[in-house]
Amino acid sequence: MASASPEKTRPSLFWLLAVLVMPFVTYVSKMRFTGREKLPSSGAFVLAPNHYSEFDPIIVAAAVWKIGRAPRFMAKESLFRVPVLGAILRATGMVPVARSSSRAASAQTIAQSKELVENGRGVIVYPEGTLTRDPELWPMRGKSGAVRLAMAGDIPLIPMAQWGTQQIMGRYQKGLRIWPPRRPIDIVIGDPVDLSDLKGREHQPAAIAEATERLMNAITALLEDVRQEKAPAKRWNPTEHGQKETGRLDS
């Protein structure tokens, strides 16, 4: 089991957030961990979970906190400009997401990766970019944000699968199911994705695509073990089904 890092044991705004959030999370869920020791107790990391419920971020954040690290997410840049909220995001070390593949966005990714390494921080990045559109809630086609951030700073890229959150809040469901309490949620953390053969090729589209595919394969394999099912042979691609990359399933 990984020991708590100084970022959890040292007083911070995360303490207040934990006091406010953790009692409710403990009431509605019972987390069952596998591989929690694979999340580093110190140093930078990029944690990449599957995503199928709007309640996922609360569960993932609580899981990371329970393991012993401060949960920091990638968030839309526009949120950092919102009064009060932006200040909280900056104070807790959240990372603004680069929304384009431009040269400026590439420079931003390199700077963010360097900052993570220098400060020994981890960040949680949903590689699908939004809730999966797969009808059976399997991971869909991945985007490159997580792997770009990891490859830019040679940071461990750690896959994660969680299953059971849909019993508390289904995809696009309004409101939470709070009864019965303590619904089981399985949290599985895998070994870092091996990208050693791609080192030095972080600016090559083919290498980025290969790294993204490896990450999505790793997440899917973890979820298959949890669900005791096999995922579809072909990963869901929203554009092939007339779905937008963002927004609701029926958009």
Short mmCIF file of C-alpha atoms in Angstrom, two decimals:
data_model
loop_
_atom_site.label_atom_id
_atom_site.label_comp_id
_atom_site.label_asym_id
_atom_site.label_seq_id
_atom_site.Cartn_x
_atom_site.Cartn_y
_atom_site.Cartn_z
CA MET A 1 0.00 0.00 0.00
CA ALA A 2 1.33 3.41 -0.95
CA SER A 3 1.98 5.73 1.98
CA ALA A 4 0.50 9.21 2.10
CA SER A 5 2.64 11.88 0.49
CA PRO A 6 3.40 15.27 2.05
CA GLU A 7 0.83 16.85 -0.27
CA LYS A 8 -1.84 15.02 1.74
CA THR A 9 -0.35 15.27 5.22
CA ARG A 10 0.60 18.96 4.88
CA PRO A 11 -2.30 21.39 5.57
CA SER A 12 -3.87 22.65 2.34
CA LEU A 13 -7.15 23.53 0.69
CA PHE A 14 -7.54 19.82 -0.08
CA TRP A 15 -8.13 19.22 3.64
CA LEU A 16 -11.20 21.45 3.56
CA LEU A 17 -12.45 19.83 0.37
CA ALA A 18 -11.97 16.38 1.91
CA VAL A 19 -13.92 17.37 5.02
CA LEU A 20 -16.78 18.53 2.83
CA VAL A 21 -16.80 15.70 0.30
CA MET A 22 -15.46 12.50 1.87
CA PRO A 23 -18.32 11.87 4.37
CA PHE A 24 -20.84 11.90 1.52
CA VAL A 25 -18.67 9.69 -0.71
CA THR A 26 -18.23 7.24 2.16
CA TYR A 27 -22.01 7.16 2.63
CA VAL A 28 -22.93 6.48 -1.00
CA SER A 29 -20.03 4.19 -1.93
CA LYS A 30 -17.82 1.39 -0.70
CA MET A 31 -14.55 1.45 -2.61
CA ARG A 32 -12.76 -1.81 -3.23
CA PHE A 33 -9.18 -1.24 -4.33
CA THR A 34 -6.91 -3.36 -6.47
CA GLY A 35 -3.38 -2.20 -7.25
CA ARG A 36 -3.46 0.88 -5.05
CA GLU A 37 0.27 0.46 -4.44
CA LYS A 38 0.85 1.19 -8.14
CA LEU A 39 0.02 4.86 -7.66
CA PRO A 40 3.36 6.47 -6.67
CA SER A 41 3.51 7.90 -3.15
CA SER A 42 5.75 10.69 -4.44
CA GLY A 43 6.71 12.32 -7.70
CA ALA A 44 4.77 13.16 -10.84
CA PHE A 45 2.27 10.88 -12.52
CA VAL A 46 -0.52 11.03 -15.09
CA LEU A 47 -3.50 8.92 -14.02
CA ALA A 48 -5.89 8.00 -16.83
CA PRO A 49 -9.29 6.56 -15.78
CA ASN A 50 -12.29 5.44 -17.80
CA HIS A 51 -15.27 7.81 -17.81
CA TYR A 52 -18.97 6.94 -18.04
CA SER A 53 -20.76 8.97 -15.32
CA GLU A 54 -20.84 12.62 -14.30
CA PHE A 55 -20.14 11.37 -10.77
CA ASP A 56 -16.87 9.74 -11.86
CA PRO A 57 -14.65 12.71 -10.95
CA ILE A 58 -15.88 12.69 -7.35
CA ILE A 59 -15.20 8.96 -7.02
CA VAL A 60 -11.80 9.17 -8.71
CA ALA A 61 -10.77 12.16 -6.60
CA ALA A 62 -11.85 10.40 -3.41
CA ALA A 63 -10.00 7.25 -4.44
CA VAL A 64 -6.77 9.13 -5.10
CA TRP A 65 -7.12 10.94 -1.76
CA LYS A 66 -7.72 7.64 0.06
CA ILE A 67 -4.60 6.18 -1.52
CA GLY A 68 -2.56 9.12 -0.30
CA ARG A 69 -2.20 11.68 -3.08
CA ALA A 70 -3.85 15.01 -3.79
CA PRO A 71 -6.34 14.69 -6.68
CA ARG A 72 -5.60 17.25 -9.36
CA PHE A 73 -7.46 17.25 -12.66
CA MET A 74 -7.04 18.77 -16.06
CA ALA A 75 -9.76 21.42 -16.40
CA LYS A 76 -10.98 23.63 -19.23
CA GLU A 77 -8.99 26.83 -19.51
CA SER A 78 -12.19 28.89 -19.41
CA LEU A 79 -12.88 27.72 -15.85
CA PHE A 80 -9.68 29.36 -14.67
CA ARG A 81 -11.15 32.72 -15.66
CA VAL A 82 -14.28 32.30 -13.51
CA PRO A 83 -14.12 34.42 -10.32
CA VAL A 84 -13.55 32.41 -7.14
CA LEU A 85 -13.58 29.08 -9.01
CA GLY A 86 -10.49 30.06 -10.96
CA ALA A 87 -8.72 31.02 -7.76
CA ILE A 88 -9.57 27.64 -6.22
CA LEU A 89 -8.36 25.79 -9.30
CA ARG A 90 -5.06 27.65 -9.27
CA ALA A 91 -4.64 27.26 -5.49
CA THR A 92 -5.08 23.49 -5.71
CA GLY A 93 -2.73 23.12 -8.67
CA MET A 94 -5.28 22.02 -11.27
CA VAL A 95 -3.96 21.93 -14.83
CA PRO A 96 -5.59 23.89 -17.69
CA VAL A 97 -6.14 21.69 -20.70
CA ALA A 98 -4.70 22.64 -24.07
CA ARG A 99 -7.67 22.30 -26.41
CA SER A 100 -5.83 22.44 -29.73
CA SER A 101 -2.85 20.78 -31.37
CA SER A 102 -1.22 24.07 -32.30
CA ARG A 103 2.39 24.96 -31.61
CA ALA A 104 1.23 27.13 -28.70
CA ALA A 105 -0.72 24.21 -27.22
CA SER A 106 2.34 21.98 -27.61
CA ALA A 107 4.48 24.50 -25.74
CA GLN A 108 1.82 24.70 -23.04
CA THR A 109 1.85 20.90 -22.64
CA ILE A 110 5.64 20.89 -22.27
CA ALA A 111 5.46 23.65 -19.65
CA GLN A 112 2.72 21.83 -17.73
CA SER A 113 4.66 18.58 -17.79
CA LYS A 114 7.80 20.32 -16.54
CA GLU A 115 5.82 21.91 -13.71
CA LEU A 116 4.40 18.54 -12.65
CA VAL A 117 7.88 17.06 -12.49
CA GLU A 118 9.39 20.02 -10.65
CA ASN A 119 6.61 20.04 -8.04
CA GLY A 120 6.25 16.25 -7.80
CA ARG A 121 2.54 16.45 -8.56
CA GLY A 122 0.17 14.07 -10.22
CA VAL A 123 -2.71 14.90 -12.53
CA ILE A 124 -5.84 13.00 -13.50
CA VAL A 125 -6.67 13.12 -17.21
CA TYR A 126 -9.68 11.45 -18.84
CA PRO A 127 -8.22 10.18 -22.11
CA GLU A 128 -11.65 9.85 -23.74
CA GLY A 129 -12.16 13.59 -23.22
CA THR A 130 -15.82 13.13 -22.25
CA LEU A 131 -18.26 10.43 -21.17
CA THR A 132 -17.98 7.30 -23.28
CA ARG A 133 -20.60 6.96 -26.01
CA ASP A 134 -20.28 3.18 -26.04
CA PRO A 135 -23.76 1.72 -25.37
CA GLU A 136 -22.33 -0.77 -22.86
CA LEU A 137 -20.08 1.82 -21.16
CA TRP A 138 -16.80 0.43 -22.46
CA PRO A 139 -13.97 2.91 -23.09
CA MET A 140 -14.35 4.55 -26.48
CA ARG A 141 -11.74 6.06 -28.78
CA GLY A 142 -9.06 7.91 -26.83
CA LYS A 143 -7.62 11.36 -27.34
CA SER A 144 -3.98 12.27 -26.98
CA GLY A 145 -3.92 14.71 -24.04
CA ALA A 146 -2.85 12.21 -21.38
CA VAL A 147 -0.06 10.67 -23.43
CA ARG A 148 1.24 14.02 -24.65
CA LEU A 149 1.55 15.24 -21.08
CA ALA A 150 3.25 12.03 -19.94
CA MET A 151 5.64 11.80 -22.88
CA ALA A 152 6.65 15.47 -22.67
CA GLY A 153 8.14 14.96 -19.22
CA ASP A 154 8.82 11.20 -19.21
CA ILE A 155 6.13 10.91 -16.51
CA PRO A 156 4.58 7.55 -15.53
CA LEU A 157 1.32 7.06 -17.42
CA ILE A 158 -0.94 4.99 -15.18
CA PRO A 159 -4.18 3.38 -16.40
CA MET A 160 -7.15 3.12 -14.06
CA ALA A 161 -10.55 1.47 -14.31
CA GLN A 162 -13.49 2.05 -12.01
CA TRP A 163 -16.83 0.27 -12.12
CA GLY A 164 -19.98 0.68 -10.06
CA THR A 165 -20.42 4.45 -10.16
CA GLN A 166 -23.30 3.98 -12.60
CA GLN A 167 -25.30 2.53 -9.71
CA ILE A 168 -25.08 5.92 -7.99
CA MET A 169 -25.44 8.10 -11.07
CA GLY A 170 -25.98 6.70 -14.52
CA ARG A 171 -24.72 8.33 -17.68
CA TYR A 172 -26.63 11.61 -18.17
CA GLN A 173 -28.90 10.75 -15.25
CA LYS A 174 -30.40 13.65 -13.32
CA GLY A 175 -29.81 13.29 -9.60
CA LEU A 176 -28.13 10.65 -7.48
CA ARG A 177 -29.33 7.33 -6.14
CA ILE A 178 -28.41 7.59 -2.45
CA TRP A 179 -30.35 4.53 -1.28
CA PRO A 180 -29.26 1.94 -0.52
CA PRO A 181 -26.00 3.44 0.74
CA ARG A 182 -22.50 2.01 0.40
CA ARG A 183 -22.86 0.74 -3.13
CA PRO A 184 -19.68 -1.16 -4.09
CA ILE A 185 -17.31 0.49 -6.54
CA ASP A 186 -14.22 -1.31 -7.80
CA ILE A 187 -11.11 0.81 -8.26
CA VAL A 188 -8.31 -0.88 -10.22
CA ILE A 189 -4.95 0.75 -10.92
CA GLY A 190 -2.63 -0.85 -13.42
CA ASP A 191 1.07 -0.82 -14.15
CA PRO A 192 2.42 2.24 -15.98
CA VAL A 193 2.04 1.96 -19.74
CA ASP A 194 5.39 1.14 -21.30
CA LEU A 195 6.32 3.96 -23.67
CA SER A 196 10.09 3.47 -23.50
CA ASP A 197 10.40 2.60 -27.19
CA LEU A 198 8.63 5.88 -28.08
CA LYS A 199 10.94 8.11 -26.05
CA GLY A 200 12.16 11.09 -28.06
CA ARG A 201 9.28 10.76 -30.53
CA GLU A 202 6.70 12.78 -28.60
CA HIS A 203 6.28 15.18 -31.53
CA GLN A 204 5.54 12.44 -34.05
CA PRO A 205 1.82 11.83 -34.73
CA ALA A 206 2.39 8.10 -35.25
CA ALA A 207 4.08 7.76 -31.86
CA ILE A 208 1.32 9.74 -30.14
CA ALA A 209 -1.32 7.55 -31.79
CA GLU A 210 0.50 4.37 -30.75
CA ALA A 211 0.85 5.57 -27.15
CA THR A 212 -2.83 6.50 -27.01
CA GLU A 213 -3.83 3.07 -28.31
CA ARG A 214 -1.66 1.35 -25.70
CA LEU A 215 -3.24 3.43 -22.95
CA MET A 216 -6.80 2.69 -24.06
CA ASN A 217 -5.96 -1.02 -24.37
CA ALA A 218 -4.59 -1.01 -20.81
CA ILE A 219 -7.68 0.72 -19.39
CA THR A 220 -9.98 -1.62 -21.27
CA ALA A 221 -8.10 -4.70 -20.04
CA LEU A 222 -8.45 -3.54 -16.43
CA LEU A 223 -12.17 -2.97 -16.92
CA GLU A 224 -12.59 -6.39 -18.53
CA ASP A 225 -11.10 -7.99 -15.42
CA VAL A 226 -13.47 -6.04 -13.15
CA ARG A 227 -16.57 -6.74 -15.21
CA GLN A 228 -15.56 -10.30 -16.07
CA GLU A 229 -16.56 -9.58 -19.66
CA LYS A 230 -14.84 -8.98 -22.95
CA ALA A 231 -15.03 -5.55 -24.51
CA PRO A 232 -16.07 -5.25 -28.18
CA ALA A 233 -13.27 -6.03 -30.60
CA LYS A 234 -13.59 -2.56 -32.12
CA ARG A 235 -13.52 0.49 -29.87
CA TRP A 236 -16.50 2.83 -30.19
CA ASN A 237 -15.86 5.85 -32.40
CA PRO A 238 -18.52 8.59 -31.99
CA THR A 239 -17.97 10.10 -35.44
CA GLU A 240 -18.78 6.77 -37.10
CA HIS A 241 -22.18 6.84 -35.38
CA GLY A 242 -23.07 10.44 -36.09
CA GLN A 243 -22.27 11.58 -32.55
CA LYS A 244 -20.44 14.71 -31.52
CA GLU A 245 -17.23 14.41 -29.50
CA THR A 246 -18.73 16.54 -26.72
CA GLY A 247 -22.16 16.99 -25.22
CA ARG A 248 -24.93 14.49 -24.58
CA LEU A 249 -25.18 11.04 -26.05
CA ASP A 250 -28.04 12.07 -28.31
CA SER A 251 -26.35 15.26 -29.52
#
